[in-house]
């Protein structure tokens, strides 16, 4: 099974269509430059939390079917 690597895109263009890029590329988050350390920390924390939540959901979903 392939593991998914979370991606946070850094860009100099803050006028991008965020939802379209997220949907089409599988990128977790987009941060426009200049990047503030606090913003980066929060985005990483949110991304990890989202991925862990999805893994837990998938685990229970897959194990529920087996019973």
Coordinates of C-alpha atoms in Angstrom, one line a residue:
X1 CA 0.0 0.0 0.0
X2 CA 1.4 3.4 -1.0
X3 CA 1.8 6.0 1.7
X4 CA 0.6 9.5 1.0
X5 CA 3.1 12.3 1.5
X6 CA 1.5 15.5 2.6
X7 CA 2.4 18.5 0.5
X8 CA 2.3 22.2 1.4
X9 CA 2.7 24.5 -1.5
X10 CA 4.6 27.8 -1.1
X11 CA 3.9 30.4 -3.7
X12 CA 4.5 34.1 -4.4
X13 CA 1.1 34.4 -5.9
X14 CA -1.6 34.9 -3.3
X15 CA -4.3 35.3 -6.0
X16 CA -4.4 31.6 -7.0
X17 CA -7.6 29.7 -7.1
X18 CA -6.9 27.7 -3.9
X19 CA -9.8 25.2 -4.1
X20 CA -9.0 24.3 -7.7
X21 CA -5.3 23.7 -7.1
X22 CA -6.0 21.7 -3.9
X23 CA -8.5 19.5 -5.7
X24 CA -6.5 18.9 -8.9
X25 CA -3.0 18.4 -7.4
X26 CA -3.7 16.7 -4.1
X27 CA -1.8 19.5 -2.3
X28 CA -2.9 19.8 1.4
X29 CA -2.3 23.5 1.9
X30 CA -1.1 26.6 0.0
X31 CA 0.8 29.4 1.8
X32 CA 1.6 32.6 0.0
X33 CA 5.0 34.3 0.5
X34 CA 6.2 36.0 2.6
X35 CA 5.9 33.1 5.0
X36 CA 5.6 33.8 8.7
X37 CA 6.9 31.1 11.0
X38 CA 3.8 31.0 13.1
X39 CA 1.6 30.5 10.0
X40 CA 3.9 27.7 8.7
X41 CA 3.7 26.0 12.1
X42 CA -0.1 26.2 12.2
X43 CA -0.4 24.9 8.6
X44 CA 1.8 21.9 9.3
X45 CA 0.0 21.2 12.6
X46 CA -3.4 21.3 10.8
X47 CA -2.2 19.1 7.9
X48 CA -0.9 16.5 10.3
X49 CA -4.1 16.5 12.3
X50 CA -6.2 16.1 9.1
X51 CA -4.1 13.2 7.9
X52 CA -4.2 11.4 11.2
X53 CA -8.0 11.9 11.4
X54 CA -8.3 10.4 7.9
X55 CA -6.0 7.4 8.8
X56 CA -8.1 6.7 11.9
X57 CA -11.3 6.9 10.0
X58 CA -9.9 4.6 7.3
X59 CA -8.7 2.1 9.9
X60 CA -12.2 1.8 11.5
X61 CA -13.9 1.8 8.1
X62 CA -11.8 -1.1 6.9
X63 CA -12.0 -3.1 10.1
X64 CA -15.7 -2.6 10.4
X65 CA -16.3 -4.3 7.0
X66 CA -14.4 -7.4 8.2
X67 CA -16.6 -8.1 11.1

